[in-house]
Structures are given as C-alpha cells and as structure tokens.
C-alpha cells in the first residue's frame, strides 16, 4: 500500500481518478437509484481512460463510492486474474491506493463483470456491476422515448412477448443471460450480462447492488433485501441452468461452471467460474475428479493466461 | 355483446377540427357512433379522412372539439382528458386499429402467435398454454392455418398479414375498431375474401367500426352509415344505401359515377 499511496501523494490524480464534483454528481445518481429500486437514473458519464465496453460505468461508480479504507475485489467473468479484472484493479491501485484482494469475504467493494460470487455477500459489502446495455426493452422496442414511457406506465407486456417467443421457438425459455427481472414489484430491470444462474442471488441480497452503464449514461441500484423476481410464465416457471457434473478441480456442486478445453484431442473439463471460490475449496481439501490430471494441475497451478472464457 | 341500451351512443364526436398550421385537416366534424354500427368515411385522397380517424383514435390531438367515449363501466369520458395510462389500456383492450399497411400494425420480427398474444400479455395474462391456445383459436377464425403459428409475419402474404393484424386486434374482444383502408394494396380476390371475413366478424362480435376508405364498394359492403368528406368537411352523411343510390351533393354524385363498371 505504501508505494501506491506515494503515487497518490504526488498529486498526479485526485483520489480514485475522478474529481470531487464528478463523484458528487454520480453519488446523487446512486442515491436516486437506491431510492427508486430498478429505475435507470441518467448521469453525466465521463470519459474514462479505457474503452467503452470495458466497464467505464462500473469504474465510475466504484470511484465515487471508494474510501481510503476500502478493500477492492475485481471480478471478470468470475475470475480475479483475467484481463479486465487485472487492468481495473491496477487502475485503482494506482489512482486510489486502496487495498485489493482476491477473497470475496475480505472485500468491501466488489466490482464485477458478469458474475456474482458464489459465496453469500454481507450487509457491509457493495457489489458494483459493469453494464453494457441497461435497457431491458432495447431489442424489443428500439425507440428510447417509447421505452421510457413504457417504464413510466409500467407497460411491460412486451417483455413477455420475448419469453413467449423463446418457448415457441425452443420449447423453453432460452434466455440464459441478461434475464429480465422485476424489482420491488415495479421496474423491469436488466441485471446486465450476468448468467441467469445468478438471478436468485440478486433477490433479497444483504449487500447493496449498484449498476453502472458508462456508454449509455445510466445508473441503477437494488438496495439490500429487495424483492427481485425473474419474469416467467405460470406454466413455464423461471429456473436456472443445471450442470450434470461437479467442478473438475474442487468438486463443488450447484455452482456456475466454465468449460475449459485442455487439448486438441477433445479433452475438456468443467471448473468453477468463480476462481476464488474454487481456490478456497481446494485449500480446504476438497478435490474434484480431475484434480490429479496433469493438464488440470497445470491449469490450476496459476497458469491463468490459459483460462478460456 | 351489447350490454348497453341501443339508445346510448358509444362514441360522440363534437365539432372536431384539426388544422395543420393554416391548412385545414378536418373542420367541424360531429357525429354519434352507436354500438354495433359500422360507419364508413369516404372521400378522395387529401379530403381529411385519415386526419379525422387519427383524431378519433387519440393518435392525433384535434385543434378544437371534443370526443367522448362510453367506457365499459358505462360512463362517457372525454378521450383527451384520459391519462396516458388509461388511454393505452383503452387502445389495447377496448379498441382496435387496423392499419392499411399490415407491417405498421404487426411486430414483424416475432411469430404470428406472439403477435396475437401480445395484447393478452399486456393486460396481464401469464399462462403460456392459455395464451397460445387463444392465439391458435384466433388464427383459425381469420383463416390462418394452425401450423403457421410459429412463423414470422414476414413469411406471410399480404392478405394473410392483414388477417393476422385483424386477429391481433380482436383478441381482447374490443368494442370499437378503427380501420384505415384495410383492403388497400390487396388484389381483388384477396380483398373479397377479407371483406367477407370482416363482415362476418363484425356481425358475430357486434363490433362498432369506423372505417376509412376511398373504395365505395368496400363502404357499400361493410357499412351501415357513410360520411362523405371533401376538403376537410363532411359534405354528406346518411345510410350507406341511401347515399350511394341517391347521392344529393354534386361531389358525391361524381364519386359514385366514377366507379368503374366492368
């Protein structure tokens, strides 16, 4: 921490990169978002030193809520050590000098792209999502003026038209990520590109959830312990993906798994998408069926650049 | 279908006027529409038919005048004093709007079944099986085969699209349907089939209809009453047979005499 703090002291950046007026503006948007769960609050999104689509919204939210005592965890597709996570973690180490961690339970602010940690979050934690497209109705109704009106009038029949189409074409609701939810019985919200596997975790979560979309200039929020219901039909209820085998490395069941190709002979294994969860289980002595496999050992031994996600 | 006394009009139009800047869209139009009645508005292009229809269906606010509608609870309400939410609910439950170009009234990128089911889902139906069987039933009523239920309207012919649009509008059992040249752009044999179908549905369901057309044959076949418009004014109104057999105004006489005889 000392040398990063030193960089901060040199006055190259304001704490956490953004100037205080910008943070103030974003905090106001966040407060409004918390007051109206699921409502997309417009905000004056700033240019960030990274391209759109890399989490400029999430970064601005994190920068606005970060304090010097916070401990930051960055997740990219469940993993702490893939490109997006590494670069944004580096960004905040440099500009804010805050402590960072891989461990879910240690972090006070967790910024994530796609996944919610398998381990349950606590009331003193904040989960920040990077959102590419905040508007759940976007692909059904391209006019922004119209979708805003639909939100205002709670006119959400169209959302079910999409689910109807899924069932008619595939026999089941085939939407697997960005699965629409209704927040607090009022606003339909896009939980960003998280797999629908994580939707049940959003419901009644003890931690505060903040969603930032930089390009679309929207912030929305779900306060702790808020009812969040995934949309469905009476005769086709919402259900999450099921995996027929446990994690190859730690043997965990009922977690979200990634498929990893091991060679060009058809060798593959399924491992926890949440890398911290997997490592913690292995440290506690849980072993999966592939844990002794040389290829898997190589993979698990920290050769993170091989992670195919 | 008619739960009201026949002496109570469904729609009352009082001196509706719409200006486009200095130009007149329609001027001082008044009439009553009764439950189960089909009213045709005829006239040449630019005569203000569509402007009037858009005013009636709350798609275009009139410059002056009032339009009252008898809600399902029996109360007369001024359409332009309804809240946006009430107006939307009205438009997708108690009303229908059939566009000339079916693509304007359909969602072209979702299946026929979803097109018909959309209104049901919008009013809160959340049972897939029920929505689908209702959609199937309505496709049958407009003579679309059951095995086309999962096809996009893009793959439908012009006549089928128009029938699908009608099914989509009628699924919530509306009491009033607006139609803007529903047979325009269709060839003659398809027109005839569509008119037959419309006539049957209107009679079966006891619908009130306001239909805009430049085709006097369509007006003759479908409507009970007719209004002839010219330059934004209603110049003649009355029973369809009476107006078409014995036109009073010179312009109406001209219109009637200009029908091609084969």
Coordinates of C-alpha atoms in Angstrom, one line a residue:
Chain A
X1 CA 0.0 0.0 0.0
X2 CA 2.8 2.3 0.8
X3 CA 4.3 2.8 -2.6
X4 CA 0.9 3.1 -4.3
X5 CA -0.1 5.7 -1.7
X6 CA 3.1 7.5 -2.6
X7 CA 2.0 7.9 -6.2
X8 CA -1.3 9.3 -5.0
X9 CA 0.6 11.8 -2.8
X10 CA 2.5 13.1 -5.7
X11 CA -0.8 14.7 -6.8
X12 CA -1.0 13.1 -10.2
X13 CA -4.6 12.2 -9.8
X14 CA -7.4 13.1 -7.4
X15 CA -8.2 10.2 -5.1
X16 CA -9.7 7.4 -7.3
X17 CA -9.1 9.4 -10.5
X18 CA -12.4 11.3 -10.7
X19 CA -12.6 14.9 -9.5
X20 CA -14.8 15.5 -6.5
X21 CA -17.6 17.3 -8.4
X22 CA -18.0 14.4 -10.7
X23 CA -18.1 12.0 -7.7
X24 CA -20.7 14.2 -6.1
X25 CA -22.8 14.1 -9.3
X26 CA -22.5 10.3 -9.5
X27 CA -23.3 9.8 -5.8
X28 CA -26.5 11.8 -6.3
X29 CA -27.5 9.5 -9.2
X30 CA -26.7 6.5 -7.0
X31 CA -28.8 7.8 -4.1
X32 CA -31.7 8.4 -6.5
X33 CA -31.2 4.9 -7.9
X34 CA -31.4 3.4 -4.4
X35 CA -34.5 5.4 -3.6
X36 CA -36.2 4.1 -6.7
X37 CA -35.0 0.4 -7.0
X38 CA -34.5 -0.7 -10.6
X39 CA -35.1 2.8 -12.1
X40 CA -32.4 3.9 -14.6
X41 CA -31.1 7.2 -13.5
X42 CA -29.4 9.3 -16.2
X43 CA -26.0 10.7 -15.2
X44 CA -23.3 12.7 -16.9
X45 CA -20.9 9.8 -17.7
X46 CA -17.3 10.9 -18.1
X47 CA -14.7 9.8 -20.5
X48 CA -12.5 7.2 -18.7
X49 CA -9.1 6.1 -19.7
X50 CA -10.4 2.8 -21.1
X51 CA -12.7 2.0 -24.0
X52 CA -16.4 1.7 -23.7
X53 CA -17.4 -1.9 -23.1
X54 CA -14.5 -2.3 -20.6
X55 CA -16.5 -1.2 -17.6
X56 CA -16.4 2.6 -17.8
X57 CA -19.8 2.7 -15.9
X58 CA -18.7 0.3 -13.2
X59 CA -15.4 2.1 -12.8
X60 CA -17.1 5.5 -12.3
X61 CA -19.5 4.1 -9.7
X62 CA -16.6 2.4 -7.9
X63 CA -14.5 5.5 -8.0
X64 CA -17.4 7.5 -6.5
X65 CA -18.0 5.2 -3.5
X66 CA -14.5 4.2 -2.8
X67 CA -12.9 5.3 0.5
X68 CA -9.3 5.0 1.6
X69 CA -10.1 2.2 4.0
X70 CA -12.0 0.1 1.4
X71 CA -10.7 -3.2 0.1
X72 CA -11.4 -3.8 -3.5
X73 CA -12.1 -7.0 -5.4
X74 CA -12.4 -7.1 -9.1
X75 CA -14.1 -9.9 -11.0
X76 CA -14.1 -10.5 -14.7
X77 CA -16.3 -13.5 -15.7
X78 CA -16.0 -14.9 -12.2
X79 CA -12.2 -14.7 -12.3
X80 CA -9.9 -12.3 -10.5
X81 CA -7.0 -12.7 -12.8
X82 CA -8.3 -12.2 -16.3
X83 CA -7.6 -9.1 -18.4
X84 CA -10.5 -6.8 -17.4
X85 CA -10.1 -7.5 -13.7
X86 CA -6.4 -7.1 -13.7
X87 CA -6.4 -3.8 -15.6
X88 CA -9.2 -2.2 -13.5
X89 CA -7.6 -3.5 -10.2
X90 CA -4.3 -1.9 -11.4
X91 CA -6.2 1.3 -12.2
X92 CA -7.5 1.7 -8.7
X93 CA -4.3 0.6 -7.1
X94 CA -2.6 3.4 -8.9
X95 CA -5.2 6.1 -8.6
X96 CA -6.7 5.4 -5.2
X97 CA -4.0 3.3 -3.5
X98 CA -6.6 1.1 -1.9
X99 CA -6.1 -2.4 -0.7
X100 CA -7.1 -5.1 -3.1
X101 CA -7.9 -8.7 -2.6
X102 CA -9.0 -11.9 -4.4
X103 CA -11.0 -13.0 -1.4
X104 CA -14.7 -12.3 -1.5
X105 CA -15.2 -12.2 2.2
X106 CA -12.4 -9.7 2.7
X107 CA -13.6 -7.2 0.1
X108 CA -15.8 -4.2 1.0
X109 CA -16.4 -3.1 -2.6
X110 CA -16.6 -5.8 -5.3
X111 CA -16.8 -4.7 -8.9
X112 CA -17.9 -7.4 -11.3
X113 CA -18.4 -8.1 -14.9
X114 CA -20.9 -11.0 -15.4
X115 CA -20.7 -12.9 -12.2
X116 CA -21.9 -12.7 -8.6
X117 CA -19.6 -14.5 -6.2
X118 CA -20.8 -17.9 -5.1
X119 CA -20.2 -17.0 -1.5
X120 CA -23.0 -15.1 0.0
X121 CA -22.4 -11.3 0.4
X122 CA -22.8 -9.4 3.6
X123 CA -24.5 -6.1 4.5
X124 CA -21.2 -4.2 4.7
X125 CA -20.3 -5.1 1.2
X126 CA -21.2 -3.3 -2.1
X127 CA -21.4 -5.1 -5.4
X128 CA -20.8 -2.9 -8.5
X129 CA -21.8 -4.2 -11.9
X130 CA -20.4 -3.1 -15.2
X131 CA -23.5 -2.9 -17.5
X132 CA -23.2 -2.7 -21.3
X133 CA -26.9 -2.2 -22.1
X134 CA -29.1 -1.1 -19.2
X135 CA -32.4 -1.1 -21.1
X136 CA -34.2 -4.5 -20.9
X137 CA -36.6 -3.5 -23.7
X138 CA -33.9 -2.3 -26.1
X139 CA -34.1 -5.1 -28.6
X140 CA -37.9 -5.2 -28.5
X141 CA -38.5 -1.5 -28.8
X142 CA -35.7 0.5 -30.3
X143 CA -37.1 3.9 -29.5
X144 CA -35.7 5.3 -26.2
X145 CA -38.6 7.7 -25.9
X146 CA -41.0 4.8 -26.1
X147 CA -39.2 2.6 -23.6
X148 CA -39.0 5.4 -21.1
X149 CA -42.7 5.8 -21.4
X150 CA -43.2 2.1 -21.1
X151 CA -41.3 2.1 -17.8
X152 CA -43.2 5.1 -16.6
X153 CA -46.6 3.5 -17.3
X154 CA -45.4 0.0 -16.2
X155 CA -46.3 -1.2 -19.6
X156 CA -44.3 -4.4 -19.7
X157 CA -46.3 -6.8 -21.8
X158 CA -43.6 -6.7 -24.5
X159 CA -41.1 -8.4 -22.2
X160 CA -43.3 -11.4 -22.0
X161 CA -43.6 -11.4 -25.8
X162 CA -39.9 -12.2 -25.9
X163 CA -40.3 -15.0 -23.4
X164 CA -43.2 -16.3 -25.4
X165 CA -41.1 -16.4 -28.5
X166 CA -38.4 -18.3 -26.6
X167 CA -40.8 -21.0 -25.6
X168 CA -42.5 -21.1 -29.1
X169 CA -39.1 -21.5 -30.8
X170 CA -37.1 -23.6 -28.3
X171 CA -39.7 -25.3 -26.1
X172 CA -38.3 -23.5 -23.0
X173 CA -37.2 -20.0 -22.0
X174 CA -33.9 -19.9 -23.8
X175 CA -32.7 -16.6 -22.4
X176 CA -29.6 -17.5 -20.4
X177 CA -28.1 -14.2 -19.5
X178 CA -29.4 -10.7 -19.0
X179 CA -32.5 -12.4 -17.9
X180 CA -35.1 -9.7 -17.1
X181 CA -36.3 -9.2 -13.5
X182 CA -38.9 -7.1 -11.8
X183 CA -37.5 -5.1 -8.9
X184 CA -39.7 -4.4 -5.9
X185 CA -42.9 -5.2 -7.9
X186 CA -42.3 -2.1 -10.1
X187 CA -39.5 -1.7 -12.5
X188 CA -38.4 -4.3 -15.0
X189 CA -34.6 -4.3 -15.0
X190 CA -31.8 -5.9 -16.9
X191 CA -29.3 -7.5 -14.5
X192 CA -26.7 -6.8 -17.1
X193 CA -24.9 -9.8 -18.7
X194 CA -24.9 -12.0 -15.6
X195 CA -26.0 -15.5 -16.4
X196 CA -29.5 -16.2 -15.1
X197 CA -27.9 -18.7 -12.8
X198 CA -27.1 -15.7 -10.6
X199 CA -30.6 -14.2 -10.7
X200 CA -31.7 -15.9 -7.5
X201 CA -28.7 -14.3 -5.7
X202 CA -30.0 -10.8 -6.6
X203 CA -33.2 -11.4 -4.7
X204 CA -33.1 -10.3 -1.1
X205 CA -29.3 -9.8 -1.2
X206 CA -27.9 -8.4 2.0
X207 CA -25.3 -6.3 0.1
X208 CA -26.1 -3.1 -1.9
X209 CA -26.0 -3.6 -5.7
X210 CA -25.1 -0.7 -8.0
X211 CA -25.2 -1.0 -11.7
X212 CA -23.3 1.5 -13.9
X213 CA -23.5 1.8 -17.7
X214 CA -20.9 4.3 -19.0
X215 CA -21.7 4.5 -22.6
X216 CA -25.5 4.6 -22.0
X217 CA -25.0 7.0 -19.1
X218 CA -27.3 5.2 -16.7
X219 CA -27.0 4.1 -13.1
X220 CA -29.5 1.9 -11.3
X221 CA -29.5 0.2 -8.0
X222 CA -31.0 -2.5 -5.8
X223 CA -31.0 -1.7 -2.1
X224 CA -30.2 -4.5 0.4
X225 CA -33.0 -7.0 1.0
X226 CA -35.1 -6.0 -2.0
X227 CA -37.5 -8.4 -3.7
X228 CA -36.3 -9.2 -7.2
X229 CA -38.4 -11.6 -9.3
X230 CA -37.3 -13.1 -12.6
X231 CA -40.0 -12.9 -15.1
X232 CA -41.7 -16.1 -16.3
X233 CA -45.0 -17.8 -17.2
X234 CA -47.2 -19.6 -14.7
X235 CA -46.7 -22.9 -16.7
X236 CA -43.1 -22.2 -17.5
X237 CA -41.6 -21.0 -14.2
X238 CA -38.1 -19.5 -14.0
X239 CA -35.3 -22.0 -13.5
X240 CA -31.5 -21.7 -13.5
X241 CA -29.0 -23.8 -15.5
X242 CA -28.1 -27.1 -14.1
X243 CA -24.8 -28.8 -14.5
X244 CA -24.6 -32.6 -14.6
X245 CA -21.1 -32.8 -13.2
X246 CA -19.3 -31.1 -10.3
X247 CA -16.3 -28.8 -10.7
X248 CA -13.3 -30.8 -12.0
X249 CA -10.9 -29.2 -9.6
X250 CA -12.7 -28.7 -6.3
X251 CA -15.8 -31.0 -6.8
X252 CA -18.2 -28.2 -6.0
X253 CA -21.8 -28.8 -7.0
X254 CA -24.6 -26.2 -7.6
X255 CA -22.1 -23.6 -8.8
X256 CA -21.7 -22.0 -12.2
X257 CA -19.1 -23.9 -14.3
X258 CA -17.0 -22.9 -17.2
X259 CA -15.9 -25.3 -19.9
X260 CA -12.1 -25.4 -20.3
X261 CA -10.6 -27.1 -23.4
X262 CA -7.5 -28.9 -22.3
X263 CA -6.0 -30.2 -25.6
X264 CA -6.9 -30.7 -29.3
X265 CA -7.9 -34.3 -28.6
X266 CA -11.3 -33.4 -27.2
X267 CA -10.1 -33.2 -23.7
X268 CA -12.1 -30.8 -21.5
X269 CA -13.1 -30.1 -18.0
X270 CA -15.7 -28.1 -16.2
X271 CA -14.4 -25.8 -13.5
X272 CA -15.9 -23.2 -11.1
X273 CA -16.3 -19.9 -12.9
X274 CA -15.7 -18.2 -9.5
X275 CA -12.0 -18.7 -9.2
X276 CA -11.8 -17.5 -5.6
X277 CA -14.5 -19.9 -4.5
X278 CA -12.7 -22.8 -6.2
X279 CA -9.3 -22.0 -4.7
X280 CA -10.7 -21.6 -1.2
X281 CA -12.4 -25.0 -1.5
X282 CA -9.2 -26.7 -2.7
X283 CA -7.3 -25.1 0.1
X284 CA -9.8 -26.7 2.5
X285 CA -9.1 -30.1 1.0
X286 CA -11.9 -30.5 -1.5
X287 CA -10.8 -32.3 -4.6
X288 CA -12.7 -32.8 -7.8
X289 CA -12.4 -35.8 -10.2
X290 CA -9.9 -34.0 -12.4
X291 CA -7.8 -32.5 -9.7
X292 CA -5.0 -35.1 -10.2
X293 CA -5.0 -34.8 -14.0
X294 CA -1.7 -33.3 -15.2
X295 CA -3.4 -30.9 -17.6
X296 CA -5.7 -29.8 -14.9
X297 CA -2.9 -29.5 -12.4
X298 CA -1.1 -27.3 -14.9
X299 CA -4.2 -25.2 -15.3
X300 CA -4.9 -25.0 -11.6
X301 CA -1.3 -24.1 -10.9
X302 CA -1.8 -20.5 -11.7
X303 CA -1.4 -20.6 -15.5
X304 CA -4.2 -18.2 -15.7
X305 CA -3.5 -17.0 -19.2
X306 CA -4.9 -20.3 -20.4
X307 CA -8.3 -19.6 -19.0
X308 CA -10.6 -19.8 -21.9
X309 CA -13.8 -17.9 -21.2
Chain B
X1 CA -72.1 -8.2 -26.9
X2 CA -74.1 -5.0 -26.4
X3 CA -74.6 -4.5 -22.7
X4 CA -76.0 -1.0 -23.2
X5 CA -79.3 0.2 -24.4
X6 CA -79.2 0.7 -28.1
X7 CA -80.2 4.3 -27.5
X8 CA -76.8 5.1 -25.8
X9 CA -74.1 6.1 -28.4
X10 CA -70.7 4.5 -28.0
X11 CA -68.8 7.4 -29.4
X12 CA -69.8 11.1 -29.6
X13 CA -67.9 13.5 -31.7
X14 CA -68.4 17.2 -31.2
X15 CA -67.1 19.7 -33.7
X16 CA -63.7 18.1 -34.2
X17 CA -61.4 20.4 -36.0
X18 CA -57.7 19.9 -36.9
X19 CA -55.5 22.5 -38.5
X20 CA -52.1 21.8 -39.9
X21 CA -50.7 25.4 -39.5
X22 CA -53.0 27.4 -41.7
X23 CA -54.2 24.4 -43.7
X24 CA -57.3 22.5 -42.7
X25 CA -57.1 18.8 -41.9
X26 CA -60.7 18.4 -41.0
X27 CA -63.3 21.0 -40.0
X28 CA -66.1 21.0 -37.5
X29 CA -67.0 17.3 -37.7
X30 CA -69.7 16.0 -35.5
X31 CA -71.4 12.6 -35.3
X32 CA -72.5 9.8 -33.0
X33 CA -71.5 6.2 -33.4
X34 CA -73.8 3.6 -32.0
X35 CA -73.0 0.1 -30.6
X36 CA -72.7 -2.4 -33.4
X37 CA -72.7 0.2 -36.1
X38 CA -70.3 0.4 -39.0
X39 CA -69.5 3.9 -40.2
X40 CA -67.6 4.4 -43.4
X41 CA -65.7 7.7 -44.1
X42 CA -65.2 8.1 -47.8
X43 CA -63.6 10.7 -49.9
X44 CA -60.7 11.3 -52.2
X45 CA -57.0 11.5 -51.1
X46 CA -56.4 14.6 -49.0
X47 CA -60.0 15.0 -48.0
X48 CA -59.2 14.6 -44.3
X49 CA -60.4 11.1 -43.8
X50 CA -57.3 9.8 -42.1
X51 CA -56.8 13.0 -40.1
X52 CA -60.3 12.5 -38.7
X53 CA -59.6 8.8 -38.0
X54 CA -56.4 9.7 -36.2
X55 CA -58.2 12.3 -34.1
X56 CA -60.8 9.8 -33.1
X57 CA -58.3 7.1 -32.2
X58 CA -56.2 9.5 -30.0
X59 CA -53.3 9.3 -32.3
X60 CA -53.5 13.0 -33.2
X61 CA -54.9 15.7 -30.9
X62 CA -57.6 17.8 -32.5
X63 CA -57.1 21.6 -32.6
X64 CA -60.7 22.1 -31.3
X65 CA -63.7 20.0 -30.4
X66 CA -64.3 17.1 -28.1
X67 CA -64.6 13.3 -28.5
X68 CA -66.4 11.3 -25.8
X69 CA -66.4 7.5 -25.5
X70 CA -68.6 5.3 -23.4
X71 CA -66.2 3.2 -21.2
X72 CA -67.0 -0.3 -20.2
X73 CA -68.5 1.0 -16.9
X74 CA -71.0 3.0 -18.9
X75 CA -69.5 6.4 -18.2
X76 CA -68.9 8.9 -21.0
X77 CA -65.3 10.1 -20.9
X78 CA -63.6 12.8 -22.9
X79 CA -60.8 10.9 -24.7
X80 CA -58.3 13.7 -24.5
X81 CA -58.8 14.1 -20.7
X82 CA -57.9 10.5 -20.0
X83 CA -54.4 9.9 -18.6
X84 CA -51.8 8.3 -20.8
X85 CA -52.1 5.0 -18.9
X86 CA -55.9 4.9 -19.3
X87 CA -55.6 5.7 -23.0
X88 CA -53.1 3.0 -23.6
X89 CA -55.2 0.5 -21.7
X90 CA -58.2 1.5 -23.8
X91 CA -56.3 1.2 -27.0
X92 CA -55.2 -2.4 -26.3
X93 CA -58.3 -3.7 -24.7
X94 CA -61.5 -1.9 -25.8
X95 CA -60.2 -0.7 -29.1
X96 CA -58.5 -2.0 -32.2
X97 CA -56.7 -0.2 -35.0
X98 CA -56.2 -1.9 -38.4
X99 CA -53.6 -0.2 -40.5
X100 CA -53.6 -0.1 -44.2
X101 CA -50.0 -1.5 -44.2
X102 CA -50.1 -4.6 -42.0
X103 CA -46.4 -4.1 -41.2
X104 CA -47.3 -0.9 -39.3
X105 CA -49.7 -2.8 -37.0
X106 CA -47.7 -6.0 -36.6
X107 CA -44.4 -6.9 -34.9
X108 CA -42.7 -8.3 -37.9
X109 CA -39.9 -10.0 -36.0
X110 CA -41.9 -12.1 -33.7
X111 CA -44.1 -15.1 -34.6
X112 CA -47.8 -14.9 -35.5
X113 CA -48.7 -16.5 -32.2
X114 CA -46.8 -13.8 -30.2
X115 CA -48.4 -11.1 -32.3
X116 CA -51.8 -12.3 -31.4
X117 CA -50.8 -13.0 -27.8
X118 CA -49.2 -9.6 -27.2
X119 CA -52.3 -7.8 -26.1
X120 CA -53.2 -10.7 -23.7
X121 CA -49.7 -10.5 -22.1
X122 CA -50.0 -6.7 -21.9
X123 CA -53.2 -7.0 -19.8
X124 CA -51.5 -9.5 -17.5
X125 CA -52.1 -13.0 -18.9
X126 CA -49.2 -15.1 -17.7
X127 CA -50.1 -18.6 -18.7
X128 CA -48.2 -19.7 -21.8
X129 CA -50.6 -22.5 -22.7
X130 CA -53.7 -20.4 -22.4
X131 CA -52.1 -17.6 -24.5
X132 CA -51.1 -20.0 -27.2
X133 CA -54.5 -21.7 -27.4
X134 CA -56.3 -18.4 -27.6
X135 CA -53.9 -17.3 -30.3
X136 CA -54.4 -20.5 -32.2
X137 CA -58.2 -20.1 -31.9
X138 CA -58.0 -16.6 -33.3
X139 CA -55.7 -17.6 -36.2
X140 CA -58.4 -20.2 -37.1
X141 CA -61.1 -17.5 -37.0
X142 CA -59.2 -15.4 -39.5
X143 CA -58.5 -18.5 -41.7
X144 CA -54.8 -18.9 -40.9
X145 CA -53.6 -22.5 -40.6
X146 CA -52.5 -23.6 -37.1
X147 CA -49.1 -24.7 -38.4
X148 CA -48.2 -21.1 -39.2
X149 CA -48.5 -20.1 -35.6
X150 CA -44.7 -20.0 -35.1
X151 CA -43.9 -18.4 -38.4
X152 CA -42.9 -14.7 -38.7
X153 CA -45.4 -12.4 -40.4
X154 CA -42.6 -11.7 -42.9
X155 CA -43.2 -15.1 -44.4
X156 CA -46.9 -14.3 -44.8
X157 CA -48.6 -13.0 -48.0
X158 CA -50.2 -9.5 -47.9
X159 CA -53.7 -10.9 -47.3
X160 CA -52.5 -13.2 -44.5
X161 CA -50.7 -10.3 -42.8
X162 CA -53.9 -8.3 -42.9
X163 CA -55.9 -11.1 -41.4
X164 CA -53.2 -11.6 -38.8
X165 CA -53.4 -7.9 -37.9
X166 CA -57.2 -8.2 -37.5
X167 CA -56.8 -11.3 -35.2
X168 CA -54.2 -9.4 -33.1
X169 CA -56.7 -6.5 -32.7
X170 CA -59.8 -8.6 -31.9
X171 CA -58.2 -11.0 -29.4
X172 CA -59.2 -8.8 -26.4
X173 CA -62.8 -8.5 -27.7
X174 CA -62.7 -4.8 -28.3
X175 CA -66.0 -2.9 -28.8
X176 CA -64.7 -0.3 -31.3
X177 CA -62.3 -0.9 -34.1
X178 CA -60.8 1.7 -36.4
X179 CA -59.7 0.7 -39.8
X180 CA -57.7 2.7 -42.2
X181 CA -58.1 1.4 -45.8
X182 CA -57.9 -2.3 -44.6
X183 CA -58.2 -3.6 -48.1
X184 CA -55.8 -1.2 -49.8
X185 CA -52.9 -2.7 -51.6
X186 CA -54.5 -6.2 -51.9
X187 CA -55.6 -7.8 -55.1
X188 CA -59.3 -8.1 -55.9
X189 CA -59.9 -11.7 -55.0
X190 CA -58.0 -11.3 -51.7
X191 CA -60.0 -8.2 -51.0
X192 CA -63.2 -10.0 -51.5
X193 CA -62.2 -12.8 -49.1
X194 CA -61.0 -10.2 -46.5
X195 CA -64.3 -8.3 -46.8
X196 CA -66.3 -11.5 -46.3
X197 CA -64.3 -12.2 -43.2
X198 CA -64.6 -8.7 -41.8
X199 CA -68.3 -8.7 -42.4
X200 CA -68.7 -12.0 -40.6
X201 CA -66.5 -11.0 -37.6
X202 CA -68.2 -7.6 -37.2
X203 CA -71.6 -9.2 -37.2
X204 CA -70.6 -12.1 -34.9
X205 CA -68.9 -9.8 -32.3
X206 CA -71.3 -6.9 -32.6
X207 CA -68.4 -4.6 -33.2
X208 CA -68.6 -0.9 -33.8
X209 CA -66.3 0.1 -36.6
X210 CA -65.1 3.4 -38.1
X211 CA -63.6 2.5 -41.5
X212 CA -61.8 4.9 -43.7
X213 CA -61.8 4.0 -47.4
X214 CA -61.7 5.6 -50.8
X215 CA -63.3 2.5 -52.2
X216 CA -67.1 2.9 -52.4
X217 CA -67.5 -0.8 -52.9
X218 CA -65.9 -1.5 -49.5
X219 CA -68.2 1.0 -47.9
X220 CA -71.2 -0.5 -49.6
X221 CA -70.4 -4.0 -48.4
X222 CA -69.4 -3.3 -44.8
X223 CA -71.0 -0.1 -43.6
X224 CA -74.4 0.9 -42.3
X225 CA -73.8 4.6 -42.5
X226 CA -71.5 6.7 -44.6
X227 CA -69.9 10.1 -44.4
X228 CA -68.5 11.8 -47.5
X229 CA -65.6 14.2 -46.9
X230 CA -64.2 16.8 -49.1
X231 CA -61.6 19.4 -48.3
X232 CA -61.8 18.6 -44.6
X233 CA -65.6 19.0 -44.5
X234 CA -68.3 16.4 -44.2
X235 CA -70.5 17.2 -47.2
X236 CA -73.0 14.4 -47.0
X237 CA -73.9 11.8 -44.4
X238 CA -76.6 9.2 -44.2
X239 CA -77.5 5.5 -44.6
X240 CA -75.0 3.9 -47.0
X241 CA -77.5 2.6 -49.5
X242 CA -79.3 5.9 -49.5
X243 CA -76.2 8.0 -50.1
X244 CA -74.8 5.7 -52.7
X245 CA -78.1 5.1 -54.6
X246 CA -79.3 8.6 -54.4
X247 CA -76.4 11.0 -53.8
X248 CA -77.5 14.5 -53.1
X249 CA -74.3 16.5 -53.4
X250 CA -72.7 17.0 -56.8
X251 CA -69.4 15.8 -55.5
X252 CA -71.0 12.6 -54.2
X253 CA -72.7 12.1 -57.5
X254 CA -69.3 12.5 -59.2
X255 CA -67.7 10.0 -56.8
X256 CA -70.5 7.4 -57.3
X257 CA -70.5 7.9 -61.1
X258 CA -66.7 7.5 -61.3
X259 CA -66.8 3.8 -60.1
X260 CA -65.6 1.7 -63.0
X261 CA -68.2 -0.7 -64.2
X262 CA -67.0 -4.0 -65.6

